[in-house]
PDB file of C-alpha atoms in Angstrom:
ATOM      1  CA  UNK A   1       0.074  -0.380   0.338  1.00  0.00           C
ATOM      2  CA  UNK A   2       1.221   3.303  -0.783  1.00  0.00           C
ATOM      3  CA  UNK A   3       2.223   5.665   2.137  1.00  0.00           C
ATOM      4  CA  UNK A   4       0.341   9.222   1.965  1.00  0.00           C
ATOM      5  CA  UNK A   5       2.104  12.220   1.080  1.00  0.00           C
ATOM      6  CA  UNK A   6       4.081  14.315   4.099  1.00  0.00           C
ATOM      7  CA  UNK A   7       2.616  17.236   5.161  1.00  0.00           C
ATOM      8  CA  UNK A   8       5.651  19.024   3.593  1.00  0.00           C
ATOM      9  CA  UNK A   9       4.981  17.519   0.272  1.00  0.00           C
ATOM     10  CA  UNK A  10       1.451  18.440  -0.141  1.00  0.00           C
ATOM     11  CA  UNK A  11       2.860  22.012   1.551  1.00  0.00           C
ATOM     12  CA  UNK A  12       5.367  22.374  -1.514  1.00  0.00           C
ATOM     13  CA  UNK A  13       2.653  20.888  -3.977  1.00  0.00           C
ATOM     14  CA  UNK A  14      -0.004  23.785  -2.371  1.00  0.00           C
ATOM     15  CA  UNK A  15       3.035  26.474  -2.856  1.00  0.00           C
ATOM     16  CA  UNK A  16       3.203  25.214  -6.992  1.00  0.00           C
ATOM     17  CA  UNK A  17      -0.648  25.436  -7.276  1.00  0.00           C
ATOM     18  CA  UNK A  18      -0.551  28.672  -5.393  1.00  0.00           C
ATOM     19  CA  UNK A  19       2.166  30.553  -7.455  1.00  0.00           C
ATOM     20  CA  UNK A  20       0.667  29.072 -10.997  1.00  0.00           C
ATOM     21  CA  UNK A  21      -2.948  30.310  -9.469  1.00  0.00           C
ATOM     22  CA  UNK A  22      -4.528  27.232 -10.327  1.00  0.00           C
ATOM     23  CA  UNK A  23      -7.272  26.976  -7.931  1.00  0.00           C
ATOM     24  CA  UNK A  24      -8.708  23.332  -8.976  1.00  0.00           C
ATOM     25  CA  UNK A  25      -5.307  21.754  -8.530  1.00  0.00           C
ATOM     26  CA  UNK A  26      -5.610  23.588  -4.915  1.00  0.00           C
ATOM     27  CA  UNK A  27      -8.703  22.153  -3.777  1.00  0.00           C
ATOM     28  CA  UNK A  28      -7.657  18.865  -4.690  1.00  0.00           C
ATOM     29  CA  UNK A  29      -4.726  18.960  -2.158  1.00  0.00           C
ATOM     30  CA  UNK A  30      -7.893  19.004   0.699  1.00  0.00           C
ATOM     31  CA  UNK A  31     -10.264  17.101   2.105  1.00  0.00           C
ATOM     32  CA  UNK A  32     -13.765  17.428   1.062  1.00  0.00           C
ATOM     33  CA  UNK A  33     -14.736  18.925   4.383  1.00  0.00           C
ATOM     34  CA  UNK A  34     -11.619  20.616   5.443  1.00  0.00           C
ATOM     35  CA  UNK A  35     -11.358  24.082   7.422  1.00  0.00           C
ATOM     36  CA  UNK A  36      -9.438  27.286   6.479  1.00  0.00           C
ATOM     37  CA  UNK A  37      -8.988  29.751   8.670  1.00  0.00           C
ATOM     38  CA  UNK A  38      -7.507  32.872   7.829  1.00  0.00           C
ATOM     39  CA  UNK A  39      -7.517  34.511  11.311  1.00  0.00           C
ATOM     40  CA  UNK A  40      -7.322  38.423   9.900  1.00  0.00           C
ATOM     41  CA  UNK A  41     -10.888  37.535   7.882  1.00  0.00           C
ATOM     42  CA  UNK A  42     -12.692  36.541  10.388  1.00  0.00           C
ATOM     43  CA  UNK A  43     -14.677  33.401  10.167  1.00  0.00           C
ATOM     44  CA  UNK A  44     -13.041  29.930   8.519  1.00  0.00           C
ATOM     45  CA  UNK A  45     -14.491  28.767   5.227  1.00  0.00           C
ATOM     46  CA  UNK A  46     -15.253  25.092   5.307  1.00  0.00           C
ATOM     47  CA  UNK A  47     -15.483  22.403   2.300  1.00  0.00           C
ATOM     48  CA  UNK A  48     -13.794  22.683  -1.197  1.00  0.00           C
ATOM     49  CA  UNK A  49     -16.555  24.684  -3.015  1.00  0.00           C
ATOM     50  CA  UNK A  50     -15.947  27.490  -0.210  1.00  0.00           C
ATOM     51  CA  UNK A  51     -12.142  27.313  -0.932  1.00  0.00           C
ATOM     52  CA  UNK A  52     -12.218  27.145  -4.447  1.00  0.00           C
ATOM     53  CA  UNK A  53     -14.456  30.267  -4.658  1.00  0.00           C
ATOM     54  CA  UNK A  54     -12.584  31.941  -2.221  1.00  0.00           C
ATOM     55  CA  UNK A  55      -9.512  31.012  -4.363  1.00  0.00           C
ATOM     56  CA  UNK A  56     -10.666  32.288  -7.391  1.00  0.00           C
ATOM     57  CA  UNK A  57     -11.690  35.211  -6.210  1.00  0.00           C
ATOM     58  CA  UNK A  58      -8.061  36.042  -4.858  1.00  0.00           C
ATOM     59  CA  UNK A  59      -6.516  34.826  -8.164  1.00  0.00           C
ATOM     60  CA  UNK A  60      -8.954  37.272 -10.141  1.00  0.00           C
ATOM     61  CA  UNK A  61      -8.268  40.714  -7.777  1.00  0.00           C
ATOM     62  CA  UNK A  62      -4.432  39.545  -7.781  1.00  0.00           C
ATOM     63  CA  UNK A  63      -3.208  37.521 -10.901  1.00  0.00           C
ATOM     64  CA  UNK A  64       0.400  38.106 -10.281  1.00  0.00           C
ATOM     65  CA  UNK A  65       0.345  37.085  -6.668  1.00  0.00           C
ATOM     66  CA  UNK A  66       3.277  35.073  -5.544  1.00  0.00           C
ATOM     67  CA  UNK A  67       4.182  33.200  -2.298  1.00  0.00           C
ATOM     68  CA  UNK A  68       7.777  32.216  -1.441  1.00  0.00           C
ATOM     69  CA  UNK A  69       8.576  30.164   1.175  1.00  0.00           C
ATOM     70  CA  UNK A  70      11.060  31.262   3.777  1.00  0.00           C
ATOM     71  CA  UNK A  71      10.995  28.532   6.018  1.00  0.00           C
ATOM     72  CA  UNK A  72       8.966  25.290   6.005  1.00  0.00           C
ATOM     73  CA  UNK A  73       9.089  22.678   9.242  1.00  0.00           C
ATOM     74  CA  UNK A  74       7.206  19.558   9.626  1.00  0.00           C
ATOM     75  CA  UNK A  75       6.280  17.771  12.269  1.00  0.00           C
ATOM     76  CA  UNK A  76       4.209  14.893  12.511  1.00  0.00           C
ATOM     77  CA  UNK A  77       0.727  15.746  10.689  1.00  0.00           C
ATOM     78  CA  UNK A  78       1.743  19.210  10.406  1.00  0.00           C
ATOM     79  CA  UNK A  79       3.486  21.288   8.585  1.00  0.00           C
ATOM     80  CA  UNK A  80       4.373  25.039   8.927  1.00  0.00           C
ATOM     81  CA  UNK A  81       4.920  27.585   6.347  1.00  0.00           C
ATOM     82  CA  UNK A  82       6.944  31.256   6.659  1.00  0.00           C
ATOM     83  CA  UNK A  83       6.145  32.824   3.721  1.00  0.00           C
ATOM     84  CA  UNK A  84       6.442  36.821   2.009  1.00  0.00           C
ATOM     85  CA  UNK A  85       4.604  37.492  -1.402  1.00  0.00           C
ATOM     86  CA  UNK A  86       2.995  40.105  -2.887  1.00  0.00           C
ATOM     87  CA  UNK A  87       0.676  40.975  -5.719  1.00  0.00           C
ATOM     88  CA  UNK A  88      -1.281  43.688  -7.776  1.00  0.00           C
ATOM     89  CA  UNK A  89      -4.503  44.521  -7.251  1.00  0.00           C
ATOM     90  CA  UNK A  90      -5.740  44.292 -10.715  1.00  0.00           C
ATOM     91  CA  UNK A  91      -9.384  42.768 -10.323  1.00  0.00           C
ATOM     92  CA  UNK A  92     -12.149  42.986  -7.861  1.00  0.00           C
ATOM     93  CA  UNK A  93     -12.131  42.171  -4.270  1.00  0.00           C
ATOM     94  CA  UNK A  94     -15.366  42.136  -2.924  1.00  0.00           C
ATOM     95  CA  UNK A  95     -16.881  45.147  -3.312  1.00  0.00           C
ATOM     96  CA  UNK A  96     -13.202  47.197  -3.716  1.00  0.00           C
ATOM     97  CA  UNK A  97     -12.358  48.043  -7.217  1.00  0.00           C
ATOM     98  CA  UNK A  98      -8.811  47.352  -8.551  1.00  0.00           C
ATOM     99  CA  UNK A  99      -6.363  50.421  -8.309  1.00  0.00           C
ATOM    100  CA  UNK A 100      -3.559  48.717  -9.517  1.00  0.00           C
ATOM    101  CA  UNK A 101      -1.443  49.413  -5.862  1.00  0.00           C
ATOM    102  CA  UNK A 102       1.299  46.698  -5.042  1.00  0.00           C
ATOM    103  CA  UNK A 103       1.466  44.970  -2.031  1.00  0.00           C
ATOM    104  CA  UNK A 104       4.446  42.950   0.244  1.00  0.00           C
ATOM    105  CA  UNK A 105       3.799  41.143   3.123  1.00  0.00           C
ATOM    106  CA  UNK A 106       5.022  38.450   5.147  1.00  0.00           C
ATOM    107  CA  UNK A 107       2.778  35.952   7.100  1.00  0.00           C
ATOM    108  CA  UNK A 108       2.903  32.322   8.103  1.00  0.00           C
ATOM    109  CA  UNK A 109       0.630  29.053   7.486  1.00  0.00           C
ATOM    110  CA  UNK A 110      -0.087  25.858   9.491  1.00  0.00           C
ATOM    111  CA  UNK A 111      -1.137  22.955   7.282  1.00  0.00           C
ATOM    112  CA  UNK A 112      -2.835  19.849   9.526  1.00  0.00           C
ATOM    113  CA  UNK A 113      -2.650  17.239   6.582  1.00  0.00           C
ATOM    114  CA  UNK A 114      -4.105  13.948   7.425  1.00  0.00           C
ATOM    115  CA  UNK A 115      -3.961  10.781   4.768  1.00  0.00           C
ATOM    116  CA  UNK A 116      -2.000  12.806   2.241  1.00  0.00           C
ATOM    117  CA  UNK A 117      -4.466  15.707   1.927  1.00  0.00           C
ATOM    118  CA  UNK A 118      -5.182  19.116   3.883  1.00  0.00           C
ATOM    119  CA  UNK A 119      -7.541  18.587   6.546  1.00  0.00           C
ATOM    120  CA  UNK A 120      -6.987  22.323   8.366  1.00  0.00           C
ATOM    121  CA  UNK A 121      -5.496  25.409   7.345  1.00  0.00           C
ATOM    122  CA  UNK A 122      -4.765  28.288   9.657  1.00  0.00           C
ATOM    123  CA  UNK A 123      -2.955  31.445   8.319  1.00  0.00           C
ATOM    124  CA  UNK A 124      -1.667  34.681   9.967  1.00  0.00           C
ATOM    125  CA  UNK A 125      -1.094  38.062   8.055  1.00  0.00           C
ATOM    126  CA  UNK A 126      -0.493  41.913   9.047  1.00  0.00           C
ATOM    127  CA  UNK A 127      -4.458  42.654   7.577  1.00  0.00           C
ATOM    128  CA  UNK A 128      -3.758  46.109   8.804  1.00  0.00           C
ATOM    129  CA  UNK A 129      -0.234  46.549   6.096  1.00  0.00           C
ATOM    130  CA  UNK A 130      -1.579  44.518   3.856  1.00  0.00           C
ATOM    131  CA  UNK A 131      -4.804  47.074   3.201  1.00  0.00           C
ATOM    132  CA  UNK A 132      -2.872  49.852   3.919  1.00  0.00           C
ATOM    133  CA  UNK A 133      -0.760  49.066   1.374  1.00  0.00           C
ATOM    134  CA  UNK A 134      -4.032  48.323  -1.317  1.00  0.00           C
ATOM    135  CA  UNK A 135      -5.336  51.469  -0.010  1.00  0.00           C
ATOM    136  CA  UNK A 136      -8.561  49.577   1.113  1.00  0.00           C
ATOM    137  CA  UNK A 137     -10.331  50.457   4.759  1.00  0.00           C
ATOM    138  CA  UNK A 138      -9.946  48.061   7.547  1.00  0.00           C
ATOM    139  CA  UNK A 139     -13.611  47.419   7.956  1.00  0.00           C
TER     140      UNK A 139
END
């Protein structure tokens, strides 16, 4: 029987799909009932459908978005990524019209990988810094 992919392997695949802005490849890395909680934005997302919608919206808003891993740590069923990234606000983001402003940001993400797929993800960024660079209100 094949061994499931390690958390680090899954995160490296996640980074590759994220950096090619492929939302369909991304959601295939998650369990059907996965939870993704980006703490700076409040309530978590649940399930592949919500994740797909979120990734599509984000990649439409930031079509040149990139994320570079600075550190990837693995312990048991968990992988943690410290990253830096950026992009250009080129498409609508919710109710906000694009303005062409760019951002650079650092953050970290925690991935709980069970049976080779992401069951839970939590991410931390500085929303104030990100929104200030984009000229967006914090509300």
